[in-house]
Amino acid sequence: MESGAIELAGRFAELIARLHQVVDAFAQPATVAQWATQLATAADLLTHTGPRDAWQRQELDRLLGDLEQSATGADATTTLEPA
């Protein structure tokens, strides 16, 4: 097996592990604030934003902050419906 193939297999395994982590987190009931945190974590685990595109990650943070602020006092938990 070529070293490039081994590296690719390792990167693929890491992607699968990260996806598994995100899916597990999304399967749990959570408050709006917890969902916002989980979405931010998922974005960090599944994407890479370079300096040129850092505004996109900042915009996500702003949107999630707005969501949390609009849900202040809402302590009820919600779950995602299975597809």
C-alpha positions as MATLAB code, in Angstrom:
seq = 'MESGAIELAGRFAELIARLHQVVDAFAQPATVAQWATQLATAADLLTHTGPRDAWQRQELDRLLGDLEQSATGADATTTLEPA';
ca = [
       0.000    0.000    0.000;
       1.379    3.410   -0.938;
       2.056    5.968    1.787;
      -0.376    8.393    0.102;
      -3.131    5.811    0.345;
      -2.370    5.223    4.018;
      -2.516    8.956    4.699;
      -5.803    9.246    2.802;
      -7.277    6.302    4.728;
      -6.236    7.939    8.000;
      -7.823   11.244    7.027;
     -11.005    9.439    5.988;
     -11.107    7.596    9.320;
     -10.738   10.919   11.149;
     -13.613   12.402    9.129;
     -15.822    9.426   10.013;
     -14.932    9.812   13.701;
     -15.786   13.514   13.593;
     -19.079   12.853   11.818;
     -19.906   10.220   14.428;
     -19.191   12.729   17.201;
     -21.470   15.337   15.605;
     -24.293   12.867   14.944;
     -24.111   11.607   18.536;
     -24.269   15.157   19.888;
     -27.223   16.017   17.668;
     -29.101   12.909   18.822;
     -29.379   14.247   22.376;
     -32.147   16.592   23.571;
     -30.758   20.098   24.118;
     -31.787   23.648   24.894;
     -31.424   26.357   22.253;
     -28.179   27.507   23.881;
     -26.836   23.954   23.824;
     -27.858   23.546   20.170;
     -25.990   26.738   19.313;
     -22.871   25.414   21.024;
     -23.210   22.042   19.299;
     -23.608   23.719   15.896;
     -20.493   25.813   16.480;
     -18.583   22.703   17.534;
     -19.797   20.823   14.459;
     -18.631   23.675   12.236;
     -15.204   23.546   13.877;
     -14.959   19.767   13.552;
     -16.156   19.518    9.959;
     -14.787   22.638    8.278;
     -11.601   24.632    8.027;
     -11.782   28.353    7.508;
      -8.602   30.057    6.403;
      -7.814   33.683    7.166;
      -9.335   34.853    3.884;
     -12.710   33.285    4.741;
     -12.689   33.825    8.510;
     -15.652   36.182    8.103;
     -17.856   33.172    7.361;
     -17.090   31.562   10.726;
     -17.592   34.930   12.435;
     -20.966   35.263   10.730;
     -21.972   31.825   12.014;
     -20.980   32.883   15.527;
     -23.044   36.051   15.158;
     -26.098   34.132   13.961;
     -25.804   31.573   16.735;
     -25.408   34.383   19.276;
     -28.557   36.037   17.934;
     -30.375   32.713   18.219;
     -29.268   32.253   21.816;
     -30.247   35.805   22.708;
     -33.708   35.442   21.178;
     -34.229   32.243   23.165;
     -33.141   33.694   26.515;
     -35.259   32.138   29.240;
     -36.308   29.220   27.061;
     -35.086   26.249   29.070;
     -37.084   23.583   27.263;
     -35.123   20.944   25.401;
     -35.810   19.857   21.861;
     -34.607   17.004   19.689;
     -34.066   16.577   15.980;
     -36.611   14.454   14.192;
     -35.064   11.453   12.410;
     -35.014   11.770    8.649;
];
